[in-house]
Short mmCIF file of C-alpha atoms in Angstrom, two decimals:
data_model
loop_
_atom_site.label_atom_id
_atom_site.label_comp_id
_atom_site.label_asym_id
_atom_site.label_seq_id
_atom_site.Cartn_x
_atom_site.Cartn_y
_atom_site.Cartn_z
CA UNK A 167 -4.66 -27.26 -9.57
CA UNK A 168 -6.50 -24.71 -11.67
CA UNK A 169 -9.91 -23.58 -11.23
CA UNK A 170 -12.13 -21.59 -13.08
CA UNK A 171 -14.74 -20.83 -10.58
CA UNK A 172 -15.29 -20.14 -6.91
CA UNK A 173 -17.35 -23.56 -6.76
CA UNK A 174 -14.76 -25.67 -8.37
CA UNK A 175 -12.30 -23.74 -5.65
CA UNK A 176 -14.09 -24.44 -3.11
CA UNK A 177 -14.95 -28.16 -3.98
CA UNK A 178 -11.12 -28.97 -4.72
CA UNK A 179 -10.88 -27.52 -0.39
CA UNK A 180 -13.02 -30.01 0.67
CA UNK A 181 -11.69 -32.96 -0.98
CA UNK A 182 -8.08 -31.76 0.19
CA UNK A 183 -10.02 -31.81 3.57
CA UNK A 184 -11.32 -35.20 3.20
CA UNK A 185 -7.90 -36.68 2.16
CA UNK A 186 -5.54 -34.75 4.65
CA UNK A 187 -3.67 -32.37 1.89
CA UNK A 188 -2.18 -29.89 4.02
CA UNK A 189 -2.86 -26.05 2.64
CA UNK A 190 0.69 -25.27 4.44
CA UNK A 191 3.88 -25.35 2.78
CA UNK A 192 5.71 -28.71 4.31
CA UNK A 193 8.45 -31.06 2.92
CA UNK A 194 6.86 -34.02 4.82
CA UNK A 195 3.47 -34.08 3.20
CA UNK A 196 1.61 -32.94 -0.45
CA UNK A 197 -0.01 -29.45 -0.39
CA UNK A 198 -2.62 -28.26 -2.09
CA UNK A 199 -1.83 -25.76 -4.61
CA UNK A 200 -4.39 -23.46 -6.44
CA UNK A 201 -4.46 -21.17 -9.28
CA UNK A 202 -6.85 -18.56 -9.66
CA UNK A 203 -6.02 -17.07 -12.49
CA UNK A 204 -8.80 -18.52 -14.71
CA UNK A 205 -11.00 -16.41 -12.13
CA UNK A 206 -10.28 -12.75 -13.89
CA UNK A 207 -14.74 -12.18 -14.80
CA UNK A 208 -15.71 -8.86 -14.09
CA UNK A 209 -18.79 -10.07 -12.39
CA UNK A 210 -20.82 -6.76 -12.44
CA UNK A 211 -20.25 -2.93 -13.21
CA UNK A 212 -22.76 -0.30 -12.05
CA UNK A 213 -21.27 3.32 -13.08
CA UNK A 214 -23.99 4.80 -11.79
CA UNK A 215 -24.18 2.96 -8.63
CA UNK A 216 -20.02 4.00 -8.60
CA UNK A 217 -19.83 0.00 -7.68
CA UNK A 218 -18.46 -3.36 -9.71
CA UNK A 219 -17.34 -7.06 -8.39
CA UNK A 220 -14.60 -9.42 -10.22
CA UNK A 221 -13.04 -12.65 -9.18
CA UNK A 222 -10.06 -12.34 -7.52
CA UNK A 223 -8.08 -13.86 -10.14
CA UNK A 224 -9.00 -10.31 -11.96
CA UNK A 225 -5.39 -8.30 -12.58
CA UNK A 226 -5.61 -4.37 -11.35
CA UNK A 227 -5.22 -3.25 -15.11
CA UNK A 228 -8.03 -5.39 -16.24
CA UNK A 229 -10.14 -3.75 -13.79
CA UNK A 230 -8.90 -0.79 -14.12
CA UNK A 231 -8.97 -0.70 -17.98
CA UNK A 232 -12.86 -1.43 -17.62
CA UNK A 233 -13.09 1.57 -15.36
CA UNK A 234 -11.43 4.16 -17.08
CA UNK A 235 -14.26 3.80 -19.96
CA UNK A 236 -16.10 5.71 -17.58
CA UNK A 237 -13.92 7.70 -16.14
CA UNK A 238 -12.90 5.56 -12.76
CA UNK A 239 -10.83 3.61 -11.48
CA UNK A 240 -10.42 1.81 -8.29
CA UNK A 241 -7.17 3.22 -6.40
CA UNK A 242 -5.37 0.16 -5.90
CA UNK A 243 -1.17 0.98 -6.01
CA UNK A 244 1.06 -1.94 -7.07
CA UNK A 245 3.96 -2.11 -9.10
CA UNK A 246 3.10 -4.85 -11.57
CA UNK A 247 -0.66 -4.37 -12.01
CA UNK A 248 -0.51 -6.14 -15.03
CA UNK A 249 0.13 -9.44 -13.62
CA UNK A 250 -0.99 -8.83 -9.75
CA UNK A 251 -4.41 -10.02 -9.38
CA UNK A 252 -6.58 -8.60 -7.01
CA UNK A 253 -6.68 -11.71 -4.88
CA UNK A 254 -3.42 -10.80 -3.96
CA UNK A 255 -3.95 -7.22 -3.04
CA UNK A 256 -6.37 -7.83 -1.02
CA UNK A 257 -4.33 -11.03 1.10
CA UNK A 258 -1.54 -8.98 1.52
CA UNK A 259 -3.59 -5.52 1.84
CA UNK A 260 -1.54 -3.62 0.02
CA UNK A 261 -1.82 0.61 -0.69
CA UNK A 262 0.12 2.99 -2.04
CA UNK A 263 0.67 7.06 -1.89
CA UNK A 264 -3.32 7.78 -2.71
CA UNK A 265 -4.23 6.54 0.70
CA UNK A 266 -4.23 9.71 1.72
CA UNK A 267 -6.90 10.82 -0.10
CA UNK A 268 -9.08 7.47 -0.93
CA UNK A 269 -8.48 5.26 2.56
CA UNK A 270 -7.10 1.81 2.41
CA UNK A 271 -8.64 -1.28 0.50
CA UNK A 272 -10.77 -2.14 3.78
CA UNK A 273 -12.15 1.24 2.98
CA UNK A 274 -13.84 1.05 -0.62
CA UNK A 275 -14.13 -2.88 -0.12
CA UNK A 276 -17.96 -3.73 0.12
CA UNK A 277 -18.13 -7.12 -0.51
CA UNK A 278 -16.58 -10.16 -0.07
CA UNK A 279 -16.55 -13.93 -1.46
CA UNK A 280 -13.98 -16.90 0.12
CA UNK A 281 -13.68 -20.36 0.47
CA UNK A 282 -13.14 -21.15 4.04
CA UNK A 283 -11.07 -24.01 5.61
CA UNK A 284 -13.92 -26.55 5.28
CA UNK A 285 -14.66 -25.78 1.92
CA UNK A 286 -17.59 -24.18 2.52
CA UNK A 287 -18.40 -20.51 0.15
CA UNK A 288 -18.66 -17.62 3.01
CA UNK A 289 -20.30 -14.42 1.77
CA UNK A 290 -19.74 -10.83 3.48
CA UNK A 291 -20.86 -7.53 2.51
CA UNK A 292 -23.01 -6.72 -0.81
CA UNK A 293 -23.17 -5.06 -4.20
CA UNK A 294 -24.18 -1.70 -2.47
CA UNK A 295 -22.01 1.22 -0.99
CA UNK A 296 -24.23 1.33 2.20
CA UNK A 297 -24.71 -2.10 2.70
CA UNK A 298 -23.56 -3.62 6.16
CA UNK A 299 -24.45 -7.36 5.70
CA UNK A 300 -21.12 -9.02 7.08
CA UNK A 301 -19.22 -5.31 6.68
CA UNK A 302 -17.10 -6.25 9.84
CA UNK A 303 -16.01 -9.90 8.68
CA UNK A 304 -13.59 -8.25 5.19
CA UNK A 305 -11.96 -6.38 7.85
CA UNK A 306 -9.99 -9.55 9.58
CA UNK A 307 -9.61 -11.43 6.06
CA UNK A 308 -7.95 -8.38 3.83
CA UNK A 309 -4.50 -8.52 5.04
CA UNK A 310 -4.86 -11.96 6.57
CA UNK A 311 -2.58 -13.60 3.47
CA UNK A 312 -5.67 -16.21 3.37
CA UNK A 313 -5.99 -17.22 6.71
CA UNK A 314 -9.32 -17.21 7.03
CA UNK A 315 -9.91 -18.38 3.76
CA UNK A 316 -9.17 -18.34 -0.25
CA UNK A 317 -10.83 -15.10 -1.89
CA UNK A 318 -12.51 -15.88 -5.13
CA UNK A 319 -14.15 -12.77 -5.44
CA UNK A 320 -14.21 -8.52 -3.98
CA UNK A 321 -17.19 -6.10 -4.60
CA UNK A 322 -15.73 -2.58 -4.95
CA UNK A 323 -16.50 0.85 -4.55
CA UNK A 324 -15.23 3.14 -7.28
CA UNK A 325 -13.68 6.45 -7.19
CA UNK A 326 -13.65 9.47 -10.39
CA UNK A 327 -10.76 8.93 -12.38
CA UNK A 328 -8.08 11.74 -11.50
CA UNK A 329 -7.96 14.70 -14.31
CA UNK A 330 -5.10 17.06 -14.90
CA UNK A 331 -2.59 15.66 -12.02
CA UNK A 332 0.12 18.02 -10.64
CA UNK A 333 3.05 17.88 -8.09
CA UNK A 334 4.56 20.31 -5.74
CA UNK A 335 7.74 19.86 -4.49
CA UNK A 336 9.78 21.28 -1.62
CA UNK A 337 13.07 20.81 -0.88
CA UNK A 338 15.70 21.41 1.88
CA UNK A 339 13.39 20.79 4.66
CA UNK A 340 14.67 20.52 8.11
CA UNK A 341 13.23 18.43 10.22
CA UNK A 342 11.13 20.92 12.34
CA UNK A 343 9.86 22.41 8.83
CA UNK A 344 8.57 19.04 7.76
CA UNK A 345 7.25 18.88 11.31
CA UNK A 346 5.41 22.27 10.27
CA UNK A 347 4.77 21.30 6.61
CA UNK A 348 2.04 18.52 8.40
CA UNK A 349 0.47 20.49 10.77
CA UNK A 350 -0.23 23.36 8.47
CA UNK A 351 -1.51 20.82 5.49
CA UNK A 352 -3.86 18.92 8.49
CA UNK A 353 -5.29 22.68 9.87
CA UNK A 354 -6.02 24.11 6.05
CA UNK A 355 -8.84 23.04 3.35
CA UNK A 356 -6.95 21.69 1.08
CA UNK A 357 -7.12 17.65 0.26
CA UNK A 358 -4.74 16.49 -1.71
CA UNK A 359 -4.27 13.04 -3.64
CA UNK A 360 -1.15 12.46 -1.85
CA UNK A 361 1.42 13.73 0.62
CA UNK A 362 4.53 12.00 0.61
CA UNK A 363 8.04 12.43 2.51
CA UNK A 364 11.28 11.67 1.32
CA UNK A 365 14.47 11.75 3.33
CA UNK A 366 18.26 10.68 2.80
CA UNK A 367 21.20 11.44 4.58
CA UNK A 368 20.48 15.56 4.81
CA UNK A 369 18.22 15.82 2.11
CA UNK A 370 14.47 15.88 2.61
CA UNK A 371 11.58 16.81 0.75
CA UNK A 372 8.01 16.56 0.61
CA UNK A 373 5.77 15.97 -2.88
CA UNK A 374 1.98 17.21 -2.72
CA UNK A 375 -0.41 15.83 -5.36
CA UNK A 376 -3.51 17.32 -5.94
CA UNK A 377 -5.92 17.16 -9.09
CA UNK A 378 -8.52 19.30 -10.37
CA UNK A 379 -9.85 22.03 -13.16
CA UNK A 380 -7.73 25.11 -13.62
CA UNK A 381 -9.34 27.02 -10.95
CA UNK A 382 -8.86 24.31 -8.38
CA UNK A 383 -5.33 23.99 -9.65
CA UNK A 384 -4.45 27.71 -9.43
CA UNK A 385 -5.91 27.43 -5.84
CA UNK A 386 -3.44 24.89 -4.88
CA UNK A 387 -0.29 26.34 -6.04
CA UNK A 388 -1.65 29.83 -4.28
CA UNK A 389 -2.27 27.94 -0.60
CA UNK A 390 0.97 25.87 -1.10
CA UNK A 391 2.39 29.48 -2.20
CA UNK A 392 1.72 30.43 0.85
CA UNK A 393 3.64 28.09 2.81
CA UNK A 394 6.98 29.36 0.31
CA UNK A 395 6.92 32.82 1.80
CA UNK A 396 7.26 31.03 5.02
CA UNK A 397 10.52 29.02 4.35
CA UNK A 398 9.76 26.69 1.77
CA UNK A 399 10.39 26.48 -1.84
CA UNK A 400 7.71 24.44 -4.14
CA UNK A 401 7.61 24.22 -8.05
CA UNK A 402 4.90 22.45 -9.68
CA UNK A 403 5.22 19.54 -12.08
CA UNK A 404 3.02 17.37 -13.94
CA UNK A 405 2.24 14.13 -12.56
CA UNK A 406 1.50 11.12 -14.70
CA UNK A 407 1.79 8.77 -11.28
CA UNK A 408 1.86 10.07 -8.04
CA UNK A 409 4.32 8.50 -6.15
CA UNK A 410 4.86 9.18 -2.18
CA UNK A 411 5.65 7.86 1.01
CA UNK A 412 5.86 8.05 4.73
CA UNK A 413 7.81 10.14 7.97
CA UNK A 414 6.83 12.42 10.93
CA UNK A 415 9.25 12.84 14.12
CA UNK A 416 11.66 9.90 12.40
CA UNK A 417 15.19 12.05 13.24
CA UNK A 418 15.76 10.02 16.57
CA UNK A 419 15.20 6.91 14.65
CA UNK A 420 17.66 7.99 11.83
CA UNK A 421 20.07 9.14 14.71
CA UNK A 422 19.89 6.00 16.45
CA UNK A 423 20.91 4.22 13.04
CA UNK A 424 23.47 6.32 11.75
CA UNK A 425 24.98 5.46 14.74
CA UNK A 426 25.24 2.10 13.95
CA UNK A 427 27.33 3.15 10.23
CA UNK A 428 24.10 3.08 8.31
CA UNK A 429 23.16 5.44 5.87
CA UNK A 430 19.22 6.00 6.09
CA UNK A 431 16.79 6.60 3.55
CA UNK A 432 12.93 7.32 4.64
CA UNK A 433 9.96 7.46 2.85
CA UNK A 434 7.10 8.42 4.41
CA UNK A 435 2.80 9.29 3.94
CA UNK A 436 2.93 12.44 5.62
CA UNK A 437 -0.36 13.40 6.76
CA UNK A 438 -1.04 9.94 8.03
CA UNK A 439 1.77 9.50 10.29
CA UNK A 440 3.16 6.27 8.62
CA UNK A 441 6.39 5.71 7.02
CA UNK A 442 9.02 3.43 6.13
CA UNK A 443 13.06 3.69 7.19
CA UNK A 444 15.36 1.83 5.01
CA UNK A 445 19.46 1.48 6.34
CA UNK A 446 22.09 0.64 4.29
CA UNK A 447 25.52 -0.27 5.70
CA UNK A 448 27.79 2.78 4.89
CA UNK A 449 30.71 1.68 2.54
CA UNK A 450 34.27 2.29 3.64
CA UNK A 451 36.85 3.28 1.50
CA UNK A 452 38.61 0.48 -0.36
CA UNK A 453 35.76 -2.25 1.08
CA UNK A 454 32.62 -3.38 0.34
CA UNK A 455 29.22 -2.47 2.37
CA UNK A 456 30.16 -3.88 6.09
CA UNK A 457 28.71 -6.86 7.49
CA UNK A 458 25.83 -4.83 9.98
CA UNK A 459 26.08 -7.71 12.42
CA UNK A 460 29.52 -6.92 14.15
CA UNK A 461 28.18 -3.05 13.93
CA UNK A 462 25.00 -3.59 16.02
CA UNK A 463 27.02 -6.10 18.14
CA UNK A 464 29.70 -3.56 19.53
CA UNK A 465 26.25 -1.13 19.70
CA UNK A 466 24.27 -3.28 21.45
CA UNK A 467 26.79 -5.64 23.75
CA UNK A 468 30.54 -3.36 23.85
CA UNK A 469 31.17 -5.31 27.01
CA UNK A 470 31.50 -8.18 24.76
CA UNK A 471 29.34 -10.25 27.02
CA UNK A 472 27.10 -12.83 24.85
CA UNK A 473 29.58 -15.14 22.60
CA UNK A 474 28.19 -16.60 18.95
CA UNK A 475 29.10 -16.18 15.59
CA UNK A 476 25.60 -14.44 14.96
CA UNK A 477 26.86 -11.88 17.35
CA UNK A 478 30.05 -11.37 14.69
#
């Protein structure tokens, strides 16, 4: 079913209610599906007030195209932003490398707009950066893949549009100098857009973002300087899109998997302590990638005690 507004939305929940459509996926019953897409309004746009609203059918490059004719944008990372709406960013809560420097989505969200399970139109947060009407309640939903409800619409607050992007880059990092790398970046003044890690096999290296005028530029590559006469070598590089990820303290985690006949690649947000480790079964000469599953098995159980064909 298609809907053009969070009403219509909401009314189409409460007749699915009445009649016993189940909003779960089952092969048993009918389910209740709903397209938002019609929903893409942006519903207001204060450049002043660095604040706008959109339903959530909105794509991030509609929002973001809006934006940028003032110089903003909203820092929501996706791969397709084209066609992903912000409905689903939110459900799913997703971020990218610039959550170093701008927070996740529960941090610039300020407003909220759902349908709930009984069709009824809940309401939390405003139109204003320091409002606190309901603040708590987007916490719980964003992330929730619609749980708690379907959102129809987000209030944002915007950011300045980055201006004159570079990159840094240092490679051959052992793992105490990454170790290093963060503690220095957390102790100095500098904030960068992003800080991401990038590891595979032997290799590592870490990308700093940053953004600015020429002076704040020049400042950047000096401080980061700084850390090159101490072991590291950086070269700086435009950036059109940042891109970064995620790893501190990940070698015993990459030990314990090579272990296993996995080659490991990590990517990590540095200066936040998250990241991401990826194996991929080793190839052999003259095979294929192994099947993991006998691998982990002799790892795990080389007694040969439990018995199953999922065991390999």
């Amino acid at each position: 079913m298609t809907v053009a507004t969070a009403a219509e939305a909401a009314s189409a929940v409460r007749a699915a209610k009445v009649s016993g459509i189940s909003c779960r996926r089952s092969t048993s019953c009918p389910h209740l599906h709903l397209d938002l897409r019609p929903m893409h309004t942006i519903r207001f746009y204060q450049p002043g007030d660095l604040t706008v609203g959109a339903d959530a059918g909105c794509t991030v490059a509609e929002l973001n195209a809006v934006l940028a004719e003032h110089q903003q944008f909203v820092p929501l990372e996706v791969e397709r932003p084209e066609i992903t709406t912000l409905g689903a960013v939110l459900a799913q809560h997703l971020s990218g490398p610039l959550r170093h420097r701008f927070g996740s989505i529960r941090d610039f969200t300020i407003g909220l707009e759902m349908v709930a399970g009984d069709g009824s139109l809940v309401h939390c947060g405003g139109r204003v950066v320091k409002n606190v009407a309901g603040y708590d309640w987007m916490k719980p939903v964003i992330g929730a893949r619609g749980a708690f409800g379907i959102i129809t619409g987000v209030n944002f607050k915007v950011f300045p549009l980055p201006q004159d992007v570079e990159r840094a880059v240092f490679s051959t990092l052992s793992w105490p100098q990454v170790e290093a790398f963060r503690s220095a970046l957390l102790h100095s003044y500098l904030r960068p857009l992003a800080v991401e890690l990038h590891a595979r096999g032997e290799e590592r290296s870490i990308e700093v973002v940053y953004c600015g005028s020429a002076a704040v530029r020049a400042r950047y590559r000096a401080e980061l300087g700084k850390l090159g006469a101490a072991g590291f070598s950086a070269c700086a590089l435009p950036a059109a899109t940042p891109t970064v990820n995620v790893t501190y303290a990940a070698a015993e985690a990459v030990a314990a998997l090579a272990a296993l006949g996995a080659e490991v690649e990590i990517h990590g947000r540095l200066a936040l302590g998250l990241y991401s480790i990826s194996p991929r079964p080793r190839a052999f000469p003259g095979t294929l990638d192994p099947d993991p599953w006998p691998l982990l098995k002799r790892a795990l159980d080389p007694d040969g005690i439990f018995h199953g064909d999922h065991c390999g």
